[in-house]
C-alpha cells in the first residue's frame, strides 16, 4: 500500500476535522488494493502492464474499468472517491456519489463532508457538484430523513436542491459538517 495516499488522507482528515471519514477512506483504499491483489494474474487487466505489482496507479485504472462494467459496485466507487481525495482532485470524487445517494439518501452526509473537505483544502466551492450528487436522491426519502434526529445533512441537501440555493462557503458554514 502506498503510504503517500494513506498519509494524505489522514492528514487532510485531521486538517479538516473529518478524521473518521478519512479512516473510512483509508479502509476503502485498502479494500480496493486488496481486490487488485486478489485479481488473478491471468486476468485481462494485467495485460500491458510492465509487471503485476499492485500499485495505487494500477488501482485507479482497475477500479475505473470495474466501475464501467458494474456501476453498482460500491467498493470500487468508494476506492475511486478515496483516490480522488488522497490525490487532491478538485471535485474530491463527489460526482461519483450520485448513484450511492440514490440507493441510500443518508450518504448525502458523506457528500457534504467531501464538499467541506475540498473547500477547506483547496478553497473550492462545490455547490454545483453537491447539487448534482444530491439530485440523485429520492426527494421523499430525503424529506423523511430530514425529519429525523440525524437529518441535518438531509435538511442541508434539500436546501442545496432549492431552485436558487445559496452558494456554499469553503467551510460549508451552517451545514452538518461545519
Tab-separated table of N, CA and C in Angstrom:
chain	number	residue	atom	x	y	z
A	1	UNK	N	0.856	-1.177	0.000
A	1	UNK	CA	0.000	0.000	0.000
A	1	UNK	C	0.888	1.221	0.000
A	2	UNK	N	0.434	2.214	-0.704
A	2	UNK	CA	1.195	3.456	-0.759
A	2	UNK	C	0.949	4.297	0.486
A	3	UNK	N	2.009	4.521	1.217
A	3	UNK	CA	1.913	5.350	2.422
A	3	UNK	C	1.529	6.783	2.061
A	4	UNK	N	1.919	7.238	0.864
A	4	UNK	CA	1.621	8.619	0.483
A	4	UNK	C	0.125	8.905	0.499
A	5	UNK	N	-0.666	8.018	-0.095
A	5	UNK	CA	-2.107	8.233	-0.159
A	5	UNK	C	-2.744	8.107	1.220
A	6	UNK	N	-2.309	7.117	1.989
A	6	UNK	CA	-2.843	6.945	3.343
A	6	UNK	C	-2.512	8.165	4.188
A	7	UNK	N	-1.244	8.585	4.130
A	7	UNK	CA	-0.836	9.757	4.905
A	7	UNK	C	-1.595	11.003	4.464
A	8	UNK	N	-1.793	11.155	3.146
A	8	UNK	CA	-2.523	12.318	2.631
A	8	UNK	C	-3.963	12.324	3.139
A	9	UNK	N	-4.610	11.161	3.119
A	9	UNK	CA	-5.987	11.071	3.610
A	9	UNK	C	-6.059	11.405	5.097
A	10	UNK	N	-5.174	10.809	5.866
A	10	UNK	CA	-5.208	11.039	7.309
A	10	UNK	C	-4.880	12.492	7.649
A	11	UNK	N	-3.903	13.072	6.966
A	11	UNK	CA	-3.535	14.458	7.243
A	11	UNK	C	-4.682	15.406	6.881
A	12	UNK	N	-5.258	15.208	5.709
A	12	UNK	CA	-6.372	16.071	5.304
A	12	UNK	C	-7.573	15.865	6.223
A	13	UNK	N	-7.823	14.628	6.624
A	13	UNK	CA	-8.921	14.364	7.557
A	13	UNK	C	-8.704	15.079	8.876
A	14	UNK	N	-7.476	15.088	9.348
A	14	UNK	CA	-7.136	15.795	10.570
A	14	UNK	C	-7.268	17.305	10.379
A	15	UNK	N	-6.735	17.801	9.274
A	15	UNK	CA	-6.761	19.242	8.999
A	15	UNK	C	-8.183	19.785	8.849
A	16	UNK	N	-9.069	18.973	8.303
A	16	UNK	CA	-10.431	19.440	8.032
A	16	UNK	C	-11.432	19.060	9.119
A	17	UNK	N	-10.984	18.304	10.106
A	17	UNK	CA	-11.899	17.881	11.168
A	17	UNK	C	-12.749	16.682	10.791
A	18	UNK	N	-12.302	15.918	9.807
A	18	UNK	CA	-13.061	14.752	9.335
A	18	UNK	C	-12.226	13.477	9.479
A	19	UNK	N	-11.695	13.255	10.665
A	19	UNK	CA	-10.820	12.095	10.901
A	19	UNK	C	-11.532	10.766	10.658
A	20	UNK	N	-12.752	10.655	11.153
A	20	UNK	CA	-13.491	9.398	10.999
A	20	UNK	C	-13.732	9.097	9.524
A	21	UNK	N	-14.128	10.103	8.774
A	21	UNK	CA	-14.350	9.921	7.341
A	21	UNK	C	-13.030	9.556	6.659
A	22	UNK	N	-11.938	10.195	7.052
A	22	UNK	CA	-10.627	9.886	6.473
A	22	UNK	C	-10.275	8.413	6.708
A	23	UNK	N	-10.565	7.910	7.894
A	23	UNK	CA	-10.274	6.496	8.168
A	23	UNK	C	-11.143	5.584	7.310
A	24	UNK	N	-12.378	5.987	7.061
A	24	UNK	CA	-13.236	5.210	6.150
A	24	UNK	C	-12.640	5.209	4.746
A	25	UNK	N	-12.062	6.323	4.341
A	25	UNK	CA	-11.438	6.399	3.017
A	25	UNK	C	-10.159	5.561	2.966
A	26	UNK	N	-9.416	5.515	4.061
A	26	UNK	CA	-8.234	4.645	4.134
A	26	UNK	C	-8.677	3.194	3.969
A	27	UNK	N	-9.763	2.807	4.656
A	27	UNK	CA	-10.282	1.439	4.516
A	27	UNK	C	-10.728	1.166	3.080
A	28	UNK	N	-11.377	2.142	2.448
A	28	UNK	CA	-11.819	1.968	1.057
A	28	UNK	C	-10.619	1.767	0.134
A	29	UNK	N	-9.584	2.532	0.379
A	29	UNK	CA	-8.366	2.401	-0.412
A	29	UNK	C	-7.741	1.018	-0.201
A	30	UNK	N	-7.666	0.586	1.034
A	30	UNK	CA	-7.108	-0.738	1.335
A	30	UNK	C	-7.936	-1.860	0.713
A	31	UNK	N	-9.255	-1.734	0.791
A	31	UNK	CA	-10.117	-2.753	0.189
A	31	UNK	C	-9.903	-2.817	-1.316
A	32	UNK	N	-9.764	-1.662	-1.947
A	32	UNK	CA	-9.505	-1.638	-3.381
A	32	UNK	C	-8.178	-2.286	-3.724
A	33	UNK	N	-7.157	-1.964	-2.954
A	33	UNK	CA	-5.839	-2.560	-3.195
A	33	UNK	C	-5.860	-4.068	-2.963
A	34	UNK	N	-6.609	-4.504	-1.956
A	34	UNK	CA	-6.719	-5.943	-1.703
A	34	UNK	C	-7.444	-6.633	-2.851
A	35	UNK	N	-8.487	-6.008	-3.380
A	35	UNK	CA	-9.205	-6.586	-4.519
A	35	UNK	C	-8.279	-6.699	-5.732
A	36	UNK	N	-7.447	-5.689	-5.936
A	36	UNK	CA	-6.490	-5.741	-7.037
A	36	UNK	C	-5.465	-6.852	-6.793
A	37	UNK	N	-4.986	-6.974	-5.574
A	37	UNK	CA	-4.038	-8.044	-5.222
A	37	UNK	C	-4.652	-9.421	-5.477
A	38	UNK	N	-5.946	-9.557	-5.192
A	38	UNK	CA	-6.637	-10.838	-5.364
A	38	UNK	C	-7.008	-11.133	-6.812
A	39	UNK	N	-6.881	-10.161	-7.679
A	39	UNK	CA	-7.218	-10.356	-9.093
A	39	UNK	C	-6.228	-11.341	-9.702
A	40	UNK	N	-6.707	-12.441	-10.247
A	40	UNK	CA	-5.780	-13.416	-10.830
A	40	UNK	C	-4.869	-12.760	-11.867
A	41	UNK	N	-3.622	-13.143	-11.853
A	41	UNK	CA	-2.647	-12.542	-12.764
A	41	UNK	C	-2.929	-12.900	-14.223
A	42	UNK	N	-3.799	-13.867	-14.443
A	42	UNK	CA	-4.194	-14.224	-15.806
A	42	UNK	C	-5.320	-13.316	-16.311
A	43	UNK	N	-5.891	-12.505	-15.423
A	43	UNK	CA	-6.992	-11.615	-15.797
A	43	UNK	C	-6.544	-10.637	-16.878
A	44	UNK	N	-7.461	-10.315	-17.749
A	44	UNK	CA	-7.218	-9.380	-18.854
A	44	UNK	C	-6.622	-8.057	-18.368
A	45	UNK	N	-6.980	-7.628	-17.173
A	45	UNK	CA	-6.488	-6.347	-16.657
A	45	UNK	C	-4.968	-6.275	-16.660
A	46	UNK	N	-4.295	-7.366	-16.324
A	46	UNK	CA	-2.840	-7.339	-16.152
A	46	UNK	C	-2.086	-7.251	-17.472
A	47	UNK	N	-2.757	-7.479	-18.590
A	47	UNK	CA	-2.075	-7.409	-19.885
A	47	UNK	C	-1.675	-5.970	-20.181
A	48	UNK	N	-0.463	-5.797	-20.623
A	48	UNK	CA	0.018	-4.474	-20.997
A	48	UNK	C	0.777	-3.750	-19.901
A	49	UNK	N	0.705	-4.248	-18.680
A	49	UNK	CA	1.486	-3.648	-17.596
A	49	UNK	C	2.886	-4.246	-17.611
A	50	UNK	N	3.861	-3.484	-17.212
A	50	UNK	CA	5.246	-3.958	-17.181
A	50	UNK	C	5.434	-5.084	-16.176
A	51	UNK	N	4.616	-5.097	-15.123
A	51	UNK	CA	4.709	-6.143	-14.105
A	51	UNK	C	3.349	-6.298	-13.448
A	52	UNK	N	3.264	-7.250	-12.546
A	52	UNK	CA	1.985	-7.479	-11.871
A	52	UNK	C	2.018	-7.016	-10.419
A	53	UNK	N	2.845	-6.028	-10.147
A	53	UNK	CA	2.904	-5.459	-8.801
A	53	UNK	C	1.699	-4.543	-8.591
A	54	UNK	N	1.098	-4.646	-7.436
A	54	UNK	CA	-0.051	-3.812	-7.099
A	54	UNK	C	0.452	-2.421	-6.727
A	55	UNK	N	-0.071	-1.416	-7.418
A	55	UNK	CA	0.270	-0.022	-7.128
A	55	UNK	C	-1.017	0.799	-7.104
A	56	UNK	N	-0.925	1.964	-6.531
A	56	UNK	CA	-2.087	2.851	-6.489
A	56	UNK	C	-2.460	3.285	-7.904
A	57	UNK	N	-1.464	3.503	-8.743
A	57	UNK	CA	-1.748	3.877	-10.135
A	57	UNK	C	-2.573	2.782	-10.823
A	58	UNK	N	-2.169	1.538	-10.654
A	58	UNK	CA	-2.908	0.426	-11.253
A	58	UNK	C	-4.287	0.291	-10.618
A	59	UNK	N	-4.372	0.589	-9.328
A	59	UNK	CA	-5.672	0.543	-8.661
A	59	UNK	C	-6.633	1.510	-9.346
A	60	UNK	N	-6.187	2.724	-9.614
A	60	UNK	CA	-7.056	3.699	-10.284
A	60	UNK	C	-7.571	3.179	-11.611
A	61	UNK	N	-6.685	2.580	-12.397
A	61	UNK	CA	-7.089	2.029	-13.697
A	61	UNK	C	-8.049	0.861	-13.520
A	62	UNK	N	-7.749	-0.009	-12.565
A	62	UNK	CA	-8.574	-1.195	-12.346
A	62	UNK	C	-9.981	-0.826	-11.872
A	63	UNK	N	-10.078	0.031	-10.874
A	63	UNK	CA	-11.404	0.346	-10.343
A	63	UNK	C	-12.218	1.180	-11.325
A	64	UNK	N	-11.556	2.008	-12.110
A	64	UNK	CA	-12.276	2.751	-13.148
A	64	UNK	C	-12.886	1.786	-14.158
A	65	UNK	N	-12.096	0.814	-14.566
A	65	UNK	CA	-12.569	-0.203	-15.506
A	65	UNK	C	-13.709	-1.022	-14.899
A	66	UNK	N	-13.549	-1.413	-13.654
A	66	UNK	CA	-14.592	-2.210	-12.994
A	66	UNK	C	-15.882	-1.421	-12.822
A	67	UNK	N	-15.770	-0.127	-12.518
A	67	UNK	CA	-16.971	0.687	-12.348
A	67	UNK	C	-17.717	0.840	-13.677
A	68	UNK	N	-16.972	0.925	-14.773
A	68	UNK	CA	-17.617	0.991	-16.096
A	68	UNK	C	-18.393	-0.286	-16.379
A	69	UNK	N	-17.834	-1.425	-15.963
A	69	UNK	CA	-18.513	-2.708	-16.183
A	69	UNK	C	-19.682	-2.911	-15.233
A	70	UNK	N	-19.540	-2.419	-13.986
A	70	UNK	CA	-20.577	-2.633	-12.976
A	70	UNK	C	-20.760	-1.356	-12.147
A	71	UNK	N	-21.618	-0.442	-12.607
A	71	UNK	CA	-21.826	0.820	-11.887
A	71	UNK	C	-22.366	0.651	-10.472
A	72	UNK	N	-22.875	-0.527	-10.129
A	72	UNK	CA	-23.418	-0.759	-8.789
A	72	UNK	C	-22.342	-1.230	-7.799
A	73	UNK	N	-21.112	-1.390	-8.240
A	73	UNK	CA	-20.041	-1.887	-7.367
A	73	UNK	C	-19.602	-0.775	-6.421
A	74	UNK	N	-20.128	-0.811	-5.211
A	74	UNK	CA	-19.847	0.240	-4.222
A	74	UNK	C	-18.390	0.262	-3.781
A	75	UNK	N	-17.765	-0.909	-3.688
A	75	UNK	CA	-16.373	-0.958	-3.242
A	75	UNK	C	-15.479	-0.172	-4.192
A	76	UNK	N	-15.636	-0.387	-5.486
A	76	UNK	CA	-14.761	0.325	-6.427
A	76	UNK	C	-15.110	1.811	-6.476
A	77	UNK	N	-16.375	2.128	-6.312
A	77	UNK	CA	-16.787	3.541	-6.313
A	77	UNK	C	-16.133	4.282	-5.136
A	78	UNK	N	-16.164	3.668	-3.945
A	78	UNK	CA	-15.554	4.312	-2.780
A	78	UNK	C	-14.034	4.345	-2.892
A	79	UNK	N	-13.443	3.335	-3.523
A	79	UNK	CA	-11.989	3.366	-3.750
A	79	UNK	C	-11.628	4.546	-4.645
A	80	UNK	N	-12.446	4.819	-5.651
A	80	UNK	CA	-12.196	5.975	-6.524
A	80	UNK	C	-12.362	7.294	-5.773
A	81	UNK	N	-13.348	7.366	-4.894
A	81	UNK	CA	-13.521	8.573	-4.074
A	81	UNK	C	-12.291	8.765	-3.190
A	82	UNK	N	-11.838	7.680	-2.551
A	82	UNK	CA	-10.655	7.759	-1.693
A	82	UNK	C	-9.437	8.216	-2.486
A	83	UNK	N	-9.258	7.686	-3.683
A	83	UNK	CA	-8.136	8.112	-4.526
A	83	UNK	C	-8.245	9.586	-4.881
A	84	UNK	N	-9.442	10.038	-5.220
A	84	UNK	CA	-9.639	11.449	-5.575
A	84	UNK	C	-9.282	12.351	-4.404
A	85	UNK	N	-9.714	11.987	-3.215
A	85	UNK	CA	-9.397	12.794	-2.039
A	85	UNK	C	-7.908	12.744	-1.706
A	86	UNK	N	-7.318	11.569	-1.810
A	86	UNK	CA	-5.891	11.423	-1.492
A	86	UNK	C	-5.013	12.190	-2.469
A	87	UNK	N	-5.456	12.266	-3.701
A	87	UNK	CA	-4.660	12.928	-4.740
A	87	UNK	C	-5.012	14.397	-4.905
A	88	UNK	N	-5.946	14.887	-4.107
A	88	UNK	CA	-6.296	16.297	-4.164
A	88	UNK	C	-7.119	16.693	-5.374
A	89	UNK	N	-7.937	15.773	-5.891
A	89	UNK	CA	-8.786	16.097	-7.035
A	89	UNK	C	-9.706	17.257	-6.689
A	90	UNK	N	-9.902	18.136	-7.631
A	90	UNK	CA	-10.673	19.354	-7.364
A	90	UNK	C	-12.137	19.082	-7.047
A	91	UNK	N	-12.646	17.900	-7.411
A	91	UNK	CA	-14.031	17.581	-7.061
A	91	UNK	C	-14.118	16.563	-5.923
A	92	UNK	N	-12.977	16.089	-5.439
A	92	UNK	CA	-12.951	15.152	-4.325
A	92	UNK	C	-13.699	13.853	-4.572
A	93	UNK	N	-14.021	13.553	-5.827
A	93	UNK	CA	-14.781	12.349	-6.128
A	93	UNK	C	-16.270	12.508	-5.907
A	94	UNK	N	-16.700	13.711	-5.572
A	94	UNK	CA	-18.116	13.966	-5.274
A	94	UNK	C	-19.063	13.502	-6.391
A	95	UNK	N	-18.739	13.716	-7.662
A	95	UNK	CA	-19.654	13.254	-8.713
A	95	UNK	C	-19.885	11.745	-8.727
A	96	UNK	N	-19.018	10.989	-8.091
A	96	UNK	CA	-19.184	9.537	-8.036
A	96	UNK	C	-20.282	9.102	-7.065
A	97	UNK	N	-20.723	9.996	-6.186
A	97	UNK	CA	-21.660	9.609	-5.134
A	97	UNK	C	-23.123	9.579	-5.549
A	98	UNK	N	-23.472	10.154	-6.678
A	98	UNK	CA	-24.871	10.195	-7.088
A	98	UNK	C	-25.594	8.858	-6.994
A	99	UNK	N	-25.083	7.813	-7.638
A	99	UNK	CA	-25.770	6.514	-7.570
A	99	UNK	C	-25.828	5.936	-6.159
A	100	UNK	N	-24.835	6.223	-5.333
A	100	UNK	CA	-24.848	5.726	-3.954
A	100	UNK	C	-25.932	6.454	-3.165
A	101	UNK	N	-26.068	7.754	-3.401
A	101	UNK	CA	-27.108	8.545	-2.747
A	101	UNK	C	-28.487	8.078	-3.195
A	102	UNK	N	-28.615	7.689	-4.463
A	102	UNK	CA	-29.896	7.177	-4.951
A	102	UNK	C	-30.299	5.916	-4.187
A	103	UNK	N	-29.316	5.083	-3.869
A	103	UNK	CA	-29.600	3.848	-3.138
A	103	UNK	C	-29.782	4.087	-1.649
A	104	UNK	N	-29.103	5.096	-1.112
A	104	UNK	CA	-29.150	5.374	0.326
A	104	UNK	C	-29.025	6.881	0.549
A	105	UNK	N	-30.149	7.589	0.713
A	105	UNK	CA	-30.100	9.041	0.871
A	105	UNK	C	-29.245	9.524	2.040
A	106	UNK	N	-28.992	8.674	3.019
A	106	UNK	CA	-28.159	9.084	4.149
A	106	UNK	C	-26.724	9.407	3.714
A	107	UNK	N	-26.329	8.952	2.529
A	107	UNK	CA	-24.984	9.218	2.018
A	107	UNK	C	-24.802	10.704	1.692
A	108	UNK	N	-25.882	11.478	1.693
A	108	UNK	CA	-25.709	12.924	1.474
A	108	UNK	C	-24.795	13.505	2.541
A	109	UNK	N	-24.766	12.906	3.716
A	109	UNK	CA	-23.849	13.391	4.763
A	109	UNK	C	-22.402	13.266	4.297
A	110	UNK	N	-22.067	12.166	3.637
A	110	UNK	CA	-20.722	11.995	3.092
A	110	UNK	C	-20.440	13.010	1.989
A	111	UNK	N	-21.448	13.312	1.199
A	111	UNK	CA	-21.270	14.306	0.133
A	111	UNK	C	-20.917	15.668	0.730
A	112	UNK	N	-21.567	16.022	1.828
A	112	UNK	CA	-21.250	17.294	2.479
A	112	UNK	C	-19.853	17.284	3.091
A	113	UNK	N	-19.448	16.145	3.612
A	113	UNK	CA	-18.084	16.035	4.150
A	113	UNK	C	-17.074	16.263	3.026
A	114	UNK	N	-17.305	15.636	1.886
A	114	UNK	CA	-16.377	15.799	0.767
A	114	UNK	C	-16.338	17.255	0.318
A	115	UNK	N	-17.496	17.877	0.197
A	115	UNK	CA	-17.534	19.283	-0.226
A	115	UNK	C	-16.812	20.173	0.785
A	116	UNK	N	-16.999	19.884	2.062
A	116	UNK	CA	-16.323	20.658	3.098
A	116	UNK	C	-14.813	20.414	3.043
A	117	UNK	N	-14.419	19.181	2.896
A	117	UNK	CA	-13.013	18.782	2.807
A	117	UNK	C	-12.324	19.550	1.679
A	118	UNK	N	-12.908	19.500	0.484
A	118	UNK	CA	-12.313	20.179	-0.667
A	118	UNK	C	-12.341	21.694	-0.473
A	119	UNK	N	-13.408	22.192	0.118
A	119	UNK	CA	-13.488	23.625	0.392
A	119	UNK	C	-12.379	24.082	1.318
A	120	UNK	N	-12.132	23.313	2.361
A	120	UNK	CA	-11.073	23.679	3.306
A	120	UNK	C	-9.679	23.469	2.716
A	121	UNK	N	-9.491	22.380	2.009
A	121	UNK	CA	-8.171	22.051	1.475
A	121	UNK	C	-7.796	22.895	0.253
A	122	UNK	N	-8.761	23.136	-0.621
A	122	UNK	CA	-8.449	23.810	-1.883
A	122	UNK	C	-9.171	25.137	-2.059
A	123	UNK	N	-10.096	25.449	-1.153
A	123	UNK	CA	-10.834	26.699	-1.259
A	123	UNK	C	-11.838	26.709	-2.401
A	124	UNK	N	-12.253	25.532	-2.862
A	124	UNK	CA	-13.189	25.445	-3.981
A	124	UNK	C	-14.625	25.311	-3.488
A	125	UNK	N	-15.538	25.937	-4.179
A	125	UNK	CA	-16.964	25.865	-3.882
A	125	UNK	C	-17.563	24.749	-4.732
A	126	UNK	N	-17.990	23.679	-4.097
A	126	UNK	CA	-18.543	22.529	-4.812
A	126	UNK	C	-20.068	22.500	-4.781
A	127	UNK	N	-20.685	23.668	-4.684
A	127	UNK	CA	-22.149	23.720	-4.636
A	127	UNK	C	-22.774	23.009	-5.826
A	128	UNK	N	-22.287	23.272	-7.025
A	128	UNK	CA	-22.870	22.654	-8.225
A	128	UNK	C	-22.710	21.133	-8.187
A	129	UNK	N	-21.542	20.662	-7.815
A	129	UNK	CA	-21.305	19.216	-7.740
A	129	UNK	C	-22.143	18.579	-6.637
A	130	UNK	N	-22.281	19.291	-5.527
A	130	UNK	CA	-23.091	18.806	-4.418
A	130	UNK	C	-24.560	18.720	-4.837
A	131	UNK	N	-25.041	19.734	-5.519
A	131	UNK	CA	-26.427	19.746	-6.003
A	131	UNK	C	-26.657	18.569	-6.955
A	132	UNK	N	-25.701	18.344	-7.852
A	132	UNK	CA	-25.833	17.250	-8.815
A	132	UNK	C	-25.858	15.889	-8.106
A	133	UNK	N	-24.973	15.698	-7.132
A	133	UNK	CA	-24.944	14.426	-6.403
A	133	UNK	C	-26.225	14.231	-5.588
A	134	UNK	N	-26.669	15.280	-4.896
A	134	UNK	CA	-27.874	15.183	-4.064
A	134	UNK	C	-29.133	14.983	-4.900
A	135	UNK	N	-29.108	15.429	-6.142
A	135	UNK	CA	-30.275	15.300	-7.019
A	135	UNK	C	-30.609	13.837	-7.314
A	136	UNK	N	-29.669	12.951	-7.110
A	136	UNK	CA	-29.930	11.526	-7.313
A	136	UNK	C	-30.871	10.965	-6.244
A	137	UNK	N	-30.939	11.607	-5.111
A	137	UNK	CA	-31.745	11.093	-4.002
A	137	UNK	C	-33.230	11.214	-4.309
A	138	UNK	N	-33.986	10.288	-3.792
A	138	UNK	CA	-35.430	10.368	-3.849
A	138	UNK	C	-35.853	11.496	-2.914
A	139	UNK	N	-36.553	12.471	-3.433
A	139	UNK	CA	-36.925	13.666	-2.651
A	139	UNK	C	-37.730	13.285	-1.406
A	140	UNK	N	-38.682	12.374	-1.557
A	140	UNK	CA	-39.490	11.949	-0.404
A	140	UNK	C	-38.623	11.295	0.669
A	141	UNK	N	-37.663	10.486	0.241
A	141	UNK	CA	-36.770	9.835	1.199
A	141	UNK	C	-35.909	10.875	1.916
A	142	UNK	N	-35.452	11.889	1.182
A	142	UNK	CA	-34.676	12.968	1.810
A	142	UNK	C	-35.521	13.721	2.830
A	143	UNK	N	-36.759	14.032	2.459
A	143	UNK	CA	-37.635	14.757	3.374
A	143	UNK	C	-37.924	13.939	4.625
A	144	UNK	N	-38.115	12.639	4.466
A	144	UNK	CA	-38.332	11.766	5.619
A	144	UNK	C	-37.094	11.745	6.505
A	145	UNK	N	-35.930	11.598	5.894
A	145	UNK	CA	-34.670	11.591	6.639
A	145	UNK	C	-34.448	12.938	7.333
A	146	UNK	N	-34.825	14.018	6.692
A	146	UNK	CA	-34.637	15.360	7.259
A	146	UNK	C	-35.427	15.558	8.551
A	147	UNK	N	-36.498	14.808	8.719
A	147	UNK	CA	-37.320	14.932	9.924
A	147	UNK	C	-36.805	14.096	11.090
A	148	UNK	N	-35.723	13.356	10.884
A	148	UNK	CA	-35.181	12.522	11.954
A	148	UNK	C	-34.127	13.294	12.734
A	149	UNK	N	-33.745	12.712	13.862
A	149	UNK	CA	-32.722	13.337	14.708
A	149	UNK	C	-31.384	13.480	13.976
A	150	UNK	N	-31.074	12.551	13.100
A	150	UNK	CA	-29.812	12.581	12.356
A	150	UNK	C	-30.009	13.183	10.961
A	151	UNK	N	-31.002	14.030	10.812
A	151	UNK	CA	-31.371	14.527	9.497
A	151	UNK	C	-30.750	15.832	9.048
A	152	UNK	N	-29.714	16.314	9.741
A	152	UNK	CA	-29.117	17.598	9.363
A	152	UNK	C	-28.595	17.610	7.929
A	153	UNK	N	-27.936	16.543	7.520
A	153	UNK	CA	-27.395	16.503	6.153
A	153	UNK	C	-28.529	16.481	5.139
A	154	UNK	N	-29.588	15.754	5.428
A	154	UNK	CA	-30.728	15.716	4.516
A	154	UNK	C	-31.383	17.096	4.417
A	155	UNK	N	-31.476	17.803	5.547
A	155	UNK	CA	-32.009	19.170	5.518
A	155	UNK	C	-31.132	20.068	4.648
A	156	UNK	N	-29.822	19.938	4.813
A	156	UNK	CA	-28.889	20.734	4.003
A	156	UNK	C	-29.006	20.354	2.533
A	157	UNK	N	-29.179	19.069	2.250
A	157	UNK	CA	-29.329	18.626	0.859
A	157	UNK	C	-30.594	19.228	0.245
A	158	UNK	N	-31.659	19.262	0.997
A	158	UNK	CA	-32.894	19.870	0.491
A	158	UNK	C	-32.703	21.354	0.190
A	159	UNK	N	-31.919	22.035	1.032
A	159	UNK	CA	-31.618	23.448	0.761
A	159	UNK	C	-30.794	23.598	-0.518
A	160	UNK	N	-29.828	22.704	-0.690
A	160	UNK	CA	-28.978	22.755	-1.897
A	160	UNK	C	-29.811	22.496	-3.148
A	161	UNK	N	-30.852	21.700	-3.005
A	161	UNK	CA	-31.684	21.359	-4.162
A	161	UNK	C	-32.736	22.412	-4.498
A	162	UNK	N	-32.855	23.440	-3.672
A	162	UNK	CA	-33.793	24.520	-3.974
A	162	UNK	C	-33.394	25.162	-5.306
A	163	UNK	N	-34.358	25.766	-6.016
A	163	UNK	CA	-34.056	26.342	-7.324
A	163	UNK	C	-32.894	27.352	-7.328
A	164	UNK	N	-32.777	28.149	-6.293
A	164	UNK	CA	-31.700	29.147	-6.234
A	164	UNK	C	-31.034	29.081	-4.867
A	165	UNK	N	-30.297	27.956	-4.624
A	165	UNK	CA	-29.683	27.818	-3.300
A	165	UNK	C	-28.530	28.797	-3.135
A	166	UNK	N	-28.253	29.141	-1.890
A	166	UNK	CA	-27.082	29.990	-1.650
A	166	UNK	C	-25.826	29.194	-1.957
A	167	UNK	N	-24.790	29.877	-2.363
A	167	UNK	CA	-23.515	29.230	-2.608
A	167	UNK	C	-22.940	28.757	-1.281
A	168	UNK	N	-22.220	27.676	-1.318
A	168	UNK	CA	-21.634	27.121	-0.111
A	168	UNK	C	-20.268	27.756	0.090
A	169	UNK	N	-20.008	28.218	1.299
A	169	UNK	CA	-18.698	28.768	1.608
A	169	UNK	C	-17.694	27.627	1.647
A	170	UNK	N	-16.399	27.918	1.587
A	170	UNK	CA	-15.416	26.849	1.620
A	170	UNK	C	-15.531	25.943	2.834
A	171	UNK	N	-16.048	26.428	3.939
A	171	UNK	CA	-16.204	25.560	5.110
A	171	UNK	C	-17.642	25.124	5.321
A	172	UNK	N	-18.525	25.406	4.357
A	172	UNK	CA	-19.919	24.996	4.445
A	172	UNK	C	-20.581	25.447	5.729
A	173	UNK	N	-20.391	26.689	6.082
A	173	UNK	CA	-20.992	27.226	7.294
A	173	UNK	C	-22.472	26.895	7.324
A	174	UNK	N	-22.907	26.402	8.445
A	174	UNK	CA	-24.315	26.060	8.612
A	174	UNK	C	-24.655	24.668	8.143
A	175	UNK	N	-23.716	23.942	7.559
A	175	UNK	CA	-24.006	22.585	7.120
A	175	UNK	C	-23.725	21.621	8.264
A	176	UNK	N	-24.100	20.369	8.100
A	176	UNK	CA	-23.876	19.402	9.168
A	176	UNK	C	-22.391	19.121	9.417
A	177	UNK	N	-21.513	19.573	8.552
A	177	UNK	CA	-20.099	19.283	8.728
A	177	UNK	C	-19.314	20.452	9.252
A	178	UNK	N	-19.958	21.593	9.423
A	178	UNK	CA	-19.229	22.794	9.852
A	178	UNK	C	-18.861	22.728	11.310
